[in-house]
Coordinates of C-alpha atoms in Angstrom, one line a residue:
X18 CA 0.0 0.0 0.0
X19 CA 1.6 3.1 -1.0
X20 CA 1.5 6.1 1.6
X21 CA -1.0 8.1 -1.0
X22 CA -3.2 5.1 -0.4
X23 CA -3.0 5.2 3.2
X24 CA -4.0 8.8 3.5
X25 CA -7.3 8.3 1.6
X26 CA -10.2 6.7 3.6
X27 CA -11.0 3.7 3.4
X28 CA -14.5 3.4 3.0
X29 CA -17.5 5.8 3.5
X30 CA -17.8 4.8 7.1
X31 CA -14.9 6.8 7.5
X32 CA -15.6 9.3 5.6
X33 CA -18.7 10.2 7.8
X34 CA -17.3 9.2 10.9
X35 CA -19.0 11.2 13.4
X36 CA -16.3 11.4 15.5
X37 CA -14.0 13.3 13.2
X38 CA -15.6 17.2 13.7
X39 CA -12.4 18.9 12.1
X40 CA -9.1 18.4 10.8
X41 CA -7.9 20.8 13.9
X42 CA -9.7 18.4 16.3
X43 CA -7.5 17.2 19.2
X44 CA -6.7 13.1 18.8
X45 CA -7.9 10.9 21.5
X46 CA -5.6 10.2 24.1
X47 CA -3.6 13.5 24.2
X48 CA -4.7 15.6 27.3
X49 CA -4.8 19.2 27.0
X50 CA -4.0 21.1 29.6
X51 CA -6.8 23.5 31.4
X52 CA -6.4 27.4 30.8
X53 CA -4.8 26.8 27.7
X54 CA -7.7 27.0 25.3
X55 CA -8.3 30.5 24.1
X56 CA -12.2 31.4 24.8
X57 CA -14.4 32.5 22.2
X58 CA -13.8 36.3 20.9
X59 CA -17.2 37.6 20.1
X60 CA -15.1 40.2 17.7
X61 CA -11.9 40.9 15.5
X62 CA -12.1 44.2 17.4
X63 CA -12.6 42.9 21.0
X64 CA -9.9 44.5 23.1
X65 CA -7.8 41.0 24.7
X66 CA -7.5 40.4 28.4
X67 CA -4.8 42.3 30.2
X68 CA -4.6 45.2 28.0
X69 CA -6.1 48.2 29.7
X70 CA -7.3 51.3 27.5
X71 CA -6.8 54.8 28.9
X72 CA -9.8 57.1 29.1
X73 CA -9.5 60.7 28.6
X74 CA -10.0 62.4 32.4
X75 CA -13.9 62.9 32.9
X76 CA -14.9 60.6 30.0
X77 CA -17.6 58.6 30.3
X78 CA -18.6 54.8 29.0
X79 CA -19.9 54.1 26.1
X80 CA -23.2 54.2 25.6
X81 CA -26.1 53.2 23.2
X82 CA -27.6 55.2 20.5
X83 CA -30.9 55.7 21.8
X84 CA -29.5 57.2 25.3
X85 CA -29.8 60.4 26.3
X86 CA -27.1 63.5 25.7
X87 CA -24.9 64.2 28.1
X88 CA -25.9 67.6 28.1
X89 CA -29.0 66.5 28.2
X90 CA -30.9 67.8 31.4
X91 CA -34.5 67.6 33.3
X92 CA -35.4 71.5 31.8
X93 CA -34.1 70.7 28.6
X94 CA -35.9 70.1 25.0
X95 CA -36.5 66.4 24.3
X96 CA -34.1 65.1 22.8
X97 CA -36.3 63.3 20.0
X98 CA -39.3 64.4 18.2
X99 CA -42.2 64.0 20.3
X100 CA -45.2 61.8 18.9
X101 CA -47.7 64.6 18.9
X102 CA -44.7 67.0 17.0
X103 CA -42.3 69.7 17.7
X104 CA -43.8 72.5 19.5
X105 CA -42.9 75.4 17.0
X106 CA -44.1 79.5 18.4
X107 CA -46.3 80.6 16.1
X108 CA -47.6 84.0 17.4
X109 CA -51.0 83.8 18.6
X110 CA -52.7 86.8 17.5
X111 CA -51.7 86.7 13.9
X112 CA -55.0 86.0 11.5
X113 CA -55.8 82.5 10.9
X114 CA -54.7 82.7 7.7
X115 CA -51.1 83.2 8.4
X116 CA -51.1 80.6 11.0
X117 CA -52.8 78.0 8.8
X118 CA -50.2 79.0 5.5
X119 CA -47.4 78.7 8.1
X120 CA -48.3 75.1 9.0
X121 CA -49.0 74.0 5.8
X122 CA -45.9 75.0 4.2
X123 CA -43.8 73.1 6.7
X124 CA -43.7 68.8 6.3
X125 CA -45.9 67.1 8.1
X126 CA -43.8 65.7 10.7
X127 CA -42.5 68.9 11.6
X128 CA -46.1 70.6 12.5
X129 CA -47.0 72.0 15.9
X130 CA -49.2 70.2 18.0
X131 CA -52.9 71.6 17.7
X132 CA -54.3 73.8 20.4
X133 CA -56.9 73.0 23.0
X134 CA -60.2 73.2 21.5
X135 CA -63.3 72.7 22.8
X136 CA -65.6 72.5 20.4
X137 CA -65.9 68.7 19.7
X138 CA -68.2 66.3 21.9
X139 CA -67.1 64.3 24.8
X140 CA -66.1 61.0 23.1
X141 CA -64.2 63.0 20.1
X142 CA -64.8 64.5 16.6
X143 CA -67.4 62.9 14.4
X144 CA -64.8 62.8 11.8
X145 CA -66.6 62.0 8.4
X146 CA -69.1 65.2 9.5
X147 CA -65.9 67.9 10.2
X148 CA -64.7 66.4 7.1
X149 CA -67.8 67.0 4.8
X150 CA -68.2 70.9 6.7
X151 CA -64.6 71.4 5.7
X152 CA -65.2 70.2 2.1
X153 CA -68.1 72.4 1.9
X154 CA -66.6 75.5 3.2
X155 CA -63.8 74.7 0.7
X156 CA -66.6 74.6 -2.4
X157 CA -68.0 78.2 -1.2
X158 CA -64.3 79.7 -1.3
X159 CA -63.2 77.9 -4.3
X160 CA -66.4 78.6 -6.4
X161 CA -66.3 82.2 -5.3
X162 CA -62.8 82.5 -7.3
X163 CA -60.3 82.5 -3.8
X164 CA -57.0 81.2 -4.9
X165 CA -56.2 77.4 -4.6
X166 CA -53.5 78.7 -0.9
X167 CA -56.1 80.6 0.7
X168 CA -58.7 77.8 -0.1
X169 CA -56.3 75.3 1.5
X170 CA -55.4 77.3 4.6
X171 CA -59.1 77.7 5.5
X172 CA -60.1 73.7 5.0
X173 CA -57.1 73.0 7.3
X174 CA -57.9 75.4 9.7
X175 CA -61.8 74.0 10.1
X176 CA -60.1 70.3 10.4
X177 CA -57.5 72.2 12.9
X178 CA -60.4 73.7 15.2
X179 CA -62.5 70.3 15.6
X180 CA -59.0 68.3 16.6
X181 CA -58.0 66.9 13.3
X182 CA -54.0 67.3 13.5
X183 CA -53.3 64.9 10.5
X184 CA -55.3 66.5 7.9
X185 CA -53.8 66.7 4.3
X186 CA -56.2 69.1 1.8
X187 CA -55.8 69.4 -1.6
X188 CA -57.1 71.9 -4.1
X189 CA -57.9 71.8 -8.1
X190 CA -59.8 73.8 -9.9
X191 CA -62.6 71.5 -10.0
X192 CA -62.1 69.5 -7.2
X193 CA -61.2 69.3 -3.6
X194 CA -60.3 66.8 -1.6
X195 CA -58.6 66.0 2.2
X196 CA -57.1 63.0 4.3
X197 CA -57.2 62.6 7.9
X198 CA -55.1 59.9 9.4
X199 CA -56.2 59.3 13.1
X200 CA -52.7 57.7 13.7
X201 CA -50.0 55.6 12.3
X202 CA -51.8 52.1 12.6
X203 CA -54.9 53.4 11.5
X204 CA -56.5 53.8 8.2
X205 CA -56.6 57.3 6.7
X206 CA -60.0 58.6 5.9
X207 CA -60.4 60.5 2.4
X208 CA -63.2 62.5 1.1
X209 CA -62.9 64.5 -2.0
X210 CA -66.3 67.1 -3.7
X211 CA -66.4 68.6 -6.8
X212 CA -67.4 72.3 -8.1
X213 CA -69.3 72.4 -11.0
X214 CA -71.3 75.8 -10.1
X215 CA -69.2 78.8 -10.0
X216 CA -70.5 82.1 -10.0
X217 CA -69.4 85.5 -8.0
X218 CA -70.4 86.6 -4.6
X219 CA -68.0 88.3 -2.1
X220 CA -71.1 89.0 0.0
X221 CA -71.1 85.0 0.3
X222 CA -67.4 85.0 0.4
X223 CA -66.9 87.1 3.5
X224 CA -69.3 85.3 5.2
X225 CA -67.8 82.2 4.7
X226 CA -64.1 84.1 6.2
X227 CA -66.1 85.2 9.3
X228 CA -67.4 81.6 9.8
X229 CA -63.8 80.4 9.7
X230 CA -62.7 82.9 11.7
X231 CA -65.4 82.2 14.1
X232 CA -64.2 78.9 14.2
X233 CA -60.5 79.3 15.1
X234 CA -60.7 81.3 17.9
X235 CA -60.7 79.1 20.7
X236 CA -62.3 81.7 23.2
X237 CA -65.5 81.1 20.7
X238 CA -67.9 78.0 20.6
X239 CA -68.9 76.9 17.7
X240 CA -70.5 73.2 17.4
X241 CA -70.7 71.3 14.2
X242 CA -73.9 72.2 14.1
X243 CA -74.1 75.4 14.6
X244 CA -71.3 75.6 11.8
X245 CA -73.7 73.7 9.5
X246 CA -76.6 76.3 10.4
X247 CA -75.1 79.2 9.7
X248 CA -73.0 77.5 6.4
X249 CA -76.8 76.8 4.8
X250 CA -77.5 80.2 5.6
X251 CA -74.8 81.4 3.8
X252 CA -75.4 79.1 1.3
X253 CA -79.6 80.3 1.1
X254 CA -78.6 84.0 1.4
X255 CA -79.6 85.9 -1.6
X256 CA -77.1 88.6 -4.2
X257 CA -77.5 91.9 -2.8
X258 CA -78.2 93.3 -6.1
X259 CA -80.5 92.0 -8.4
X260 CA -79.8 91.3 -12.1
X261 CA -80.6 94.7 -13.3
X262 CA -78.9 96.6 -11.2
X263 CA -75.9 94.9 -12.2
X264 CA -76.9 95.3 -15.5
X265 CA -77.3 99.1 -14.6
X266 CA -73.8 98.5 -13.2
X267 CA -72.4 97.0 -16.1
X268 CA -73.4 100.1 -18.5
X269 CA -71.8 102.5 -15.8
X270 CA -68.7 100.5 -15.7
X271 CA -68.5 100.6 -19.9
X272 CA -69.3 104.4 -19.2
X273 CA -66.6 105.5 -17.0
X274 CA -64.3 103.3 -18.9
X275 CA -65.0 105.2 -22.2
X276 CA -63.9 108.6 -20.7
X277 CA -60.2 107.1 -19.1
X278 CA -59.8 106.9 -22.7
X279 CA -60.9 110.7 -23.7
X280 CA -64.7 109.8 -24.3
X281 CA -67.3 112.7 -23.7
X282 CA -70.7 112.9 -22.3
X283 CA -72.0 110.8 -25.6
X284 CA -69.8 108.5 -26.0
X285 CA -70.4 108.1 -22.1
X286 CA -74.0 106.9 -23.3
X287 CA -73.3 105.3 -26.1
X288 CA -70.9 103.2 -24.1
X289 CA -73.3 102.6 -21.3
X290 CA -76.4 101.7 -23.6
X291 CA -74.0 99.0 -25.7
X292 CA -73.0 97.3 -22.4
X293 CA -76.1 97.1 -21.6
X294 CA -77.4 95.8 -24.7
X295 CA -74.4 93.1 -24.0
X296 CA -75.4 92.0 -20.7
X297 CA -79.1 91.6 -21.2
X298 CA -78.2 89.1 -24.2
X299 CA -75.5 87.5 -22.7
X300 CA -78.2 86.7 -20.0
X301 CA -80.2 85.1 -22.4
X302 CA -77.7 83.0 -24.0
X303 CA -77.3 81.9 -20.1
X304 CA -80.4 81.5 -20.0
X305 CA -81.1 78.7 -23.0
X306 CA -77.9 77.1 -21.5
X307 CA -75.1 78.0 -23.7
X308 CA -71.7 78.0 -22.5
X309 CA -69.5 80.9 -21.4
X310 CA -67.6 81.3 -24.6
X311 CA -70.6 82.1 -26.4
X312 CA -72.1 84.3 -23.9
X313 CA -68.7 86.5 -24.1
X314 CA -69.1 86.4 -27.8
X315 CA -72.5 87.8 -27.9
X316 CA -71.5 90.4 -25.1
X317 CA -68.5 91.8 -26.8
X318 CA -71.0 92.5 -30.1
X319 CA -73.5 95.3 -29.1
X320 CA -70.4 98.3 -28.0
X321 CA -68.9 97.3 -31.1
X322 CA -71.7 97.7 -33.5
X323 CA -72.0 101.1 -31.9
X324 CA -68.6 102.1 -32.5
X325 CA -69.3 101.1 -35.9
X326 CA -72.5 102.3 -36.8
X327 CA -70.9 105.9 -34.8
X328 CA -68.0 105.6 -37.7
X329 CA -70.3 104.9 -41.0
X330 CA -72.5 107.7 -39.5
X331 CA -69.3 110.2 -39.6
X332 CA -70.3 111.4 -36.0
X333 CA -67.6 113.6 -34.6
X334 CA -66.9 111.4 -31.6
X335 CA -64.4 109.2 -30.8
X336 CA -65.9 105.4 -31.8
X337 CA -62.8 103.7 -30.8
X338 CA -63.5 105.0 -26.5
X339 CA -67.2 103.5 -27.3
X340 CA -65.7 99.9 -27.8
X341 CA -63.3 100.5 -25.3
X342 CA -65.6 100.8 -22.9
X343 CA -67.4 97.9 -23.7
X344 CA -64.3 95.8 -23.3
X345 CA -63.6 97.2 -20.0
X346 CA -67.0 95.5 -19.0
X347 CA -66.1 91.9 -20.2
X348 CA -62.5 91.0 -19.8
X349 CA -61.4 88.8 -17.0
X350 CA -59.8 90.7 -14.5
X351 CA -60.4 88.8 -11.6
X352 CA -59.8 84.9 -13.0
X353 CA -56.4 86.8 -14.6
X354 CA -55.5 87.8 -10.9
X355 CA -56.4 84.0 -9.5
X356 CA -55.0 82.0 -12.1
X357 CA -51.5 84.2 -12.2
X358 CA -51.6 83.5 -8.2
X359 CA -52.3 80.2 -8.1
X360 CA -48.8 79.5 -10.4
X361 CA -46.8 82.0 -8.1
X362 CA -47.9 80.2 -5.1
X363 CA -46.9 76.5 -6.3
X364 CA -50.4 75.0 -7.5
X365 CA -49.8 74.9 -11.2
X366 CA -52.4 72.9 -12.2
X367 CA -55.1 75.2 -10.9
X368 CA -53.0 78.1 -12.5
X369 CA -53.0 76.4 -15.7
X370 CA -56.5 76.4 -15.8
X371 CA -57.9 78.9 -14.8
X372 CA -55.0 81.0 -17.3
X373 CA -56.6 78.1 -20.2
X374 CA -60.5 79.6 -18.7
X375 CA -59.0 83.4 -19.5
X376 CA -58.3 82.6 -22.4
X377 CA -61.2 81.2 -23.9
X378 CA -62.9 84.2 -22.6
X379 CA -60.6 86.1 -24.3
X380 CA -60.7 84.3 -27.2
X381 CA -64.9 84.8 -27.2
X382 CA -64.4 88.6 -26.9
X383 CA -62.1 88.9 -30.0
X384 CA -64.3 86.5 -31.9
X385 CA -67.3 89.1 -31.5
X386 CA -65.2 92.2 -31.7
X387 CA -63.5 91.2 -34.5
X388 CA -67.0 90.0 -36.4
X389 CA -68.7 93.1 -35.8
X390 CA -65.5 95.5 -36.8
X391 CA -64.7 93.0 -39.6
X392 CA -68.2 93.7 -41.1
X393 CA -67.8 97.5 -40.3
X394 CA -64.9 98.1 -42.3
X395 CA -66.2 95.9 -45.6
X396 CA -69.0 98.5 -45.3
X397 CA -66.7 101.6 -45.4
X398 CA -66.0 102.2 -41.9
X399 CA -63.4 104.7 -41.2
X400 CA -62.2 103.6 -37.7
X401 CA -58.7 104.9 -37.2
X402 CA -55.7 101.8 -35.3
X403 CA -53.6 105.3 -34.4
X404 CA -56.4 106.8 -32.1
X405 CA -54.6 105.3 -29.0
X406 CA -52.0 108.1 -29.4
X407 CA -54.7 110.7 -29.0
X408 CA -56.1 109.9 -25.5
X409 CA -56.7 113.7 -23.8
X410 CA -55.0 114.2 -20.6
X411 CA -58.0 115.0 -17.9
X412 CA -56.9 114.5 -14.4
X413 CA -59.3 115.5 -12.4
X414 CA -62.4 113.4 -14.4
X415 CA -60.3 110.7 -15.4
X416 CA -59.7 110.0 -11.5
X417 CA -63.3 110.5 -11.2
X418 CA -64.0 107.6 -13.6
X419 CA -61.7 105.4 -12.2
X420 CA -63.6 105.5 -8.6
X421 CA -66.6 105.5 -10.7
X422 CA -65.3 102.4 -12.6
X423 CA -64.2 100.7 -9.4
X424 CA -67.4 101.3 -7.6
X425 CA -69.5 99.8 -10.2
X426 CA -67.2 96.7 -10.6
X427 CA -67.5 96.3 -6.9
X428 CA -71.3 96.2 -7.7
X429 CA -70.9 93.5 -10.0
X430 CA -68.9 91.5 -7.8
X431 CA -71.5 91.2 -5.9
X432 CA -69.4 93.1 -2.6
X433 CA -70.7 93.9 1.0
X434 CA -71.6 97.6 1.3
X435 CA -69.5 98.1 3.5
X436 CA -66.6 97.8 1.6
X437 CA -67.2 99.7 -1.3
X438 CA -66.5 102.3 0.1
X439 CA -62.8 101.7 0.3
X440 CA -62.4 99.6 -2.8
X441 CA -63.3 102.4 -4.7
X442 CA -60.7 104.9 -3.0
X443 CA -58.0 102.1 -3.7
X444 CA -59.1 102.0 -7.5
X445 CA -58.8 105.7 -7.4
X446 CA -55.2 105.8 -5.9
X447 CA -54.5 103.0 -8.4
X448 CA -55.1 105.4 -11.5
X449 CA -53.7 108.0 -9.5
X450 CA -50.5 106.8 -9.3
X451 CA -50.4 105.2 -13.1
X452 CA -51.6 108.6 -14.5
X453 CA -48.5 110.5 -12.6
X454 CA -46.1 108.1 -13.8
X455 CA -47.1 107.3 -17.4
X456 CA -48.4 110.4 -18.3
X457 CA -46.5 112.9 -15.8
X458 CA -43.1 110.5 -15.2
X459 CA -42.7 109.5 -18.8
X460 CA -42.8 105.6 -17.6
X461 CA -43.7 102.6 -19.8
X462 CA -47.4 101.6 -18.9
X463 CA -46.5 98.3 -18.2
X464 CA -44.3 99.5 -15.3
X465 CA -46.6 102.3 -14.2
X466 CA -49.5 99.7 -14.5
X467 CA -47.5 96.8 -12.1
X468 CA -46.3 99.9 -9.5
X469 CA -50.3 100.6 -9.3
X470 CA -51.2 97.1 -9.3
X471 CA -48.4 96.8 -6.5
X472 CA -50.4 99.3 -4.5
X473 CA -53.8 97.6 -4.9
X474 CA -52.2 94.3 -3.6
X475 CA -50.7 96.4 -0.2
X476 CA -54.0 98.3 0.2
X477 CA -56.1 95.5 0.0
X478 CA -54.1 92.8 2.1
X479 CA -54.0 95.7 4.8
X480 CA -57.5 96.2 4.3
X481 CA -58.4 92.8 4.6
X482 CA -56.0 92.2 7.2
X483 CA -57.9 94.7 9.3
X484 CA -61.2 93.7 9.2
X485 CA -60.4 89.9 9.1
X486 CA -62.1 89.5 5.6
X487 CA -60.5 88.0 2.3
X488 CA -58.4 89.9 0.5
X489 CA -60.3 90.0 -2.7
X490 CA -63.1 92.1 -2.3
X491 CA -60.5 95.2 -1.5
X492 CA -58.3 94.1 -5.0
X493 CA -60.4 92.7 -7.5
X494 CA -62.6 95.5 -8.4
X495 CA -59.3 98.4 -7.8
X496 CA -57.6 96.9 -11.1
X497 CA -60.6 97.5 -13.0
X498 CA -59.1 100.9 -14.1
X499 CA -56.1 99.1 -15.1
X500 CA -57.3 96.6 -17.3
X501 CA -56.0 96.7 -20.8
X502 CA -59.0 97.8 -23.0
X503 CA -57.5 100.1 -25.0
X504 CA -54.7 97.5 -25.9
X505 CA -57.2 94.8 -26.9
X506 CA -59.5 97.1 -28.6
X507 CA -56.8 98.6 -31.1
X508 CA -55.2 95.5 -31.6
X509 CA -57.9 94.0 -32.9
X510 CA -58.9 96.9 -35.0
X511 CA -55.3 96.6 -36.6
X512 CA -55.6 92.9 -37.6
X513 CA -59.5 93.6 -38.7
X514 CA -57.8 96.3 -41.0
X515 CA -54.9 93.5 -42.5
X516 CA -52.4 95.2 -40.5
X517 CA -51.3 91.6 -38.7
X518 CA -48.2 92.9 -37.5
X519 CA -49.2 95.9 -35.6
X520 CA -52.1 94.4 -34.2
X521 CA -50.0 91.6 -32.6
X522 CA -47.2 93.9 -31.2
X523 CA -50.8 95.8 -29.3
X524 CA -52.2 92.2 -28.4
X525 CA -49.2 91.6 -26.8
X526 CA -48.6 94.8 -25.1
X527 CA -52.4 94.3 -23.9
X528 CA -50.8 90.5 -22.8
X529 CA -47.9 92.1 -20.8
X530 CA -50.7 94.8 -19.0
X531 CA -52.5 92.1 -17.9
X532 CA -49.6 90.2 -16.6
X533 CA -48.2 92.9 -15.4
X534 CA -51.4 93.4 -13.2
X535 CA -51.8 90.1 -12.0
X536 CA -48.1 90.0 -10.5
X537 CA -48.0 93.7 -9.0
X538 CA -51.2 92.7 -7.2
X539 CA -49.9 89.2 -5.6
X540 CA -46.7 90.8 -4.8
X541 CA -47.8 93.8 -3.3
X542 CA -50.2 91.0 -1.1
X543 CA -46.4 89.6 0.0
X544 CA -44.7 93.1 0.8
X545 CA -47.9 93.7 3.0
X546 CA -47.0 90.7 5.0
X547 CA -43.7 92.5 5.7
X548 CA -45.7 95.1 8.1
X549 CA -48.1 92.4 9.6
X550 CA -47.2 90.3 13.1
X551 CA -46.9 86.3 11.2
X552 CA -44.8 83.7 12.1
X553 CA -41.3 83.4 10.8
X554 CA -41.5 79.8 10.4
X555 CA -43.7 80.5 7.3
X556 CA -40.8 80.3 4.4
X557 CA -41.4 78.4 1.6
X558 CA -39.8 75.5 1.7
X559 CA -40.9 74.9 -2.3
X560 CA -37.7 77.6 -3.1
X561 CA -35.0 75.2 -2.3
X562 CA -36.7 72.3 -4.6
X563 CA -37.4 74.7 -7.8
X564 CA -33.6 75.8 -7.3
X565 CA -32.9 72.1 -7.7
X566 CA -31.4 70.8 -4.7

């Protein structure tokens, strides 16, 4: 047997001989003596026995990860986030809607806790029920054109008041939804509604801001029913105007409009009786059920037809301040504001469109301008694209018109009396200050026009601020002196007349007014915030992910 033979085993019983563990096992018969065998290291990186490590003088062991600080004392913070959040100041007499943006802009996990109420029953809130008020409060604001943040703030502030901490809302332009999560092991509860009625109210609108109001302050009781009582109130409440005095209003609004742009005591009629005309068949068309695009169409016909007929009649008055005026009347002012809000505030999706809504207004106004002047020139109208350059400077009645202007587009808007009042002064301090800087100054009028929209936004946030009201019924009908009428009008006059070129170059220049409007207005509504008490947690933390990190 050679010794290669020998080493191999020889048979499988071998092989799988229990006995042999390991080729470092020790071999029968050979003691081992005790100490010597090495115990078990339970790491490469165990310190061995007899080698002593030197601490630093007032060190101390080693501890675990979840233990506390050293610094850590009894008066101190917590040293981890507590379960029902991190208690952040927010300053308590700030309006609700700064203390509601605050919190919404910050992650979840980083919220305050919510503060006592006392308004839900004994065994806690009826959850589905504050859900649905919320959702309906939410539908009054939305539907009444408030932008998609202020809309939000309010729903989370009505969850907020009846206990719900973990509420999520979420705005569209058609549809709102929120989430509440009772806890971490719990299923979330989500109800959604949708707005298919819109219509403008800001009568309704500040009632629905005191009801909120009501509702977060905690030294007022307000039970879920009582918040559905006076909410169907609201909801049953007539318009404080009826349809012909806003008609009335409409044809004073066209009026004053006409003499901003040099227009006399006839044209002053002419514009006021085509307006009119305008709204009385746009209600029909409302009437039978056709949509808004067609009822803009029909509006936008009767002031020009007079302008026309003024121009075939050779009438030694300016035709072009007629159709002015009537423009004034129709164009979208106050879903150009929202919709140009809504996309500097983060919800783009709402800003889109509500910007697509403008313009398919503004699309329906051309269409009937542009019929009615198209006809007027085959006929042998002589209406003149270089008027514009001809507008008389009239202080004194041209401020006049604008408070005029504003007033009756507070009318229209269907405002409290009480505030018309002071939406009319701002509109008149908003021509005021474009008139001294475009015609006095020299500026561009799309720079005068966002300095004066600038000042709307202060005056009304101040305003609103005041009297704990929305912010919209003290802006929306002050830019009605500053919409671009004149602009459109021309514009479309030029491209009537084959003049493409120089009727796009006003269309845009009536595009950059309008912008211009929308974005003085929301950011002098973010300077105000500079002179109000809110809490300086309320950043927005959207800035660091649009700069991409």
């Amino acid at each position: 047997m050679t010794e290669a033979e020998d080493r191999k085993p020889r048979s499988d019983e071998a092989r799988y001989d229990p006995e042999i563990t390991s080729e470092f096992a020790i071999p029968q018969g050979i003691e081992v003596p005790e100490g010597s065998v090495e115990p078990e290291t339970t790491s490469e990186f165990a310190v061995p026995d007899g080698l002593a490590v030197p601490q630093a003088p007032g060190a101390e062991p080693e501890g675990s990860a979840f233990s506390l600080p050293s610094a850590y004392s009894a008066g101190a913070s917590a040293a981890f986030t507590p379960a029902s959040g991190i208690p952040v100041s927010l300053i308590k007499d700030a309006p609700w809607q700064d203390r509601m943006r605050t919190m919404l802009r910050m992650p979840v996990t980083e919220r305050p806790a919510p503060e006592p109420v006392q308004r839900h029953e004994e065994e806690g809130p009826a959850v589905p029920r504050v859900l649905d008020l919320t959702l309906r409060i939410g539908e009054l604001l939305l539907a009444g054109g408030e932008g998609a943040e202020d809309v939000e703030a309010a729903m989370f502030a009505v969850c907020r008041s009846y206990g719900l901490d973990r509420c999520e809302p979420n705005v569209t332009f058609t549809l709102l939804s929120i989430s509440h999560q009772p806890s971490l092991v719990e299923d979330p509860v989500t109800a959604s509604r949708t707005v298919r009625r819109r219509g403008t109210d800001y009568t309704r609108l500040a009632a629905v801001f005191r009801l909120v109001d009501d509702l977060t302050d905690p030294e007022t009781h307000v039970s879920l029913e009582e918040a559905y009582r006076r909410l169907a109130e609201i909801r049953r409440n007539r318009h404080p105007y009826s349809g012909w005095v806003l008609t009335l209003a409409g044809g004073l609004l066209a009026g004053a409009a006409s003499v901003l742009v040099g227009g006399d005591l006839i044209v002053f009629v002419a514009a006021a009786l085509g307006a009119m005309l305008g709204d009385r068949l746009a209600w029909l068309c409302a009437g039978r059920g056709l949509p808004e695009f067609y009822q803009f169409t029909v509006a936008a016909m009767p002031p020009a037809a007079i302008g026309v007929a003024f121009a075939l009649a050779d009438v030694d008055v300016k035709a072009s301040a007629v159709v002015t005026g009537g423009l004034f009347a129709l164009l979208p002012g106050r879903a150009l504001v929202a919709g140009v809000q809504d996309g500097l505030t983060g919800f783009y999706i709402t800003a889109s469109a509500r910007l697509l809504e403008v313009m398919y207004f503004f699309v329906g106004i051309v269409t009937g301008v542009l019929l009615v002047l198209y006809f007027g020139v085959k006929v042998g109208g002589t209406l003149n694209p270089d008027a514009a350059l001809m507008i008389n400077e009239r202080p004194l009645i041209q401020i006049a018109a604008s408070m005029v202007l504003s007033l009756t587009f507070a009318v229209l808007l269907q405002q409290e009396r009480s505030t018309v009042l002071w939406v009319t002064l701002n509109g008149g301090v908003a021509w005021s200050v474009y008139g001294a800087m475009h015609y006095v100054g020299g500026i561009s009028p799309v720079a005068s026009t966002a300095v004066a929209a600038g000042l709307v936004g202060l005056f009304g946030q101040l305003l609103s601020r005041y009297r704990f009201a929305s912010a919209l019924p003290y802006t929306t009908a002050a830019i009605g002196p500053l919409l671009p009428g004149s602009a459109t009008y021309f514009g479309l006059l030029s491209i009537a007349q084959n003049q493409v070129d120089k009727g796009l170059v006003s269309l845009a220049k009536a595009a950059s007014l309008a912008m211009a409007i929308a974005i003085g207005v929301n950011l002098g509504s973010e300077i105000s915030r500079l002179f109000l008490r809110i809490p300086s947690a309320g950043k927005r933390r959207a800035a660091k992910r649009t700069r991409g990190f």
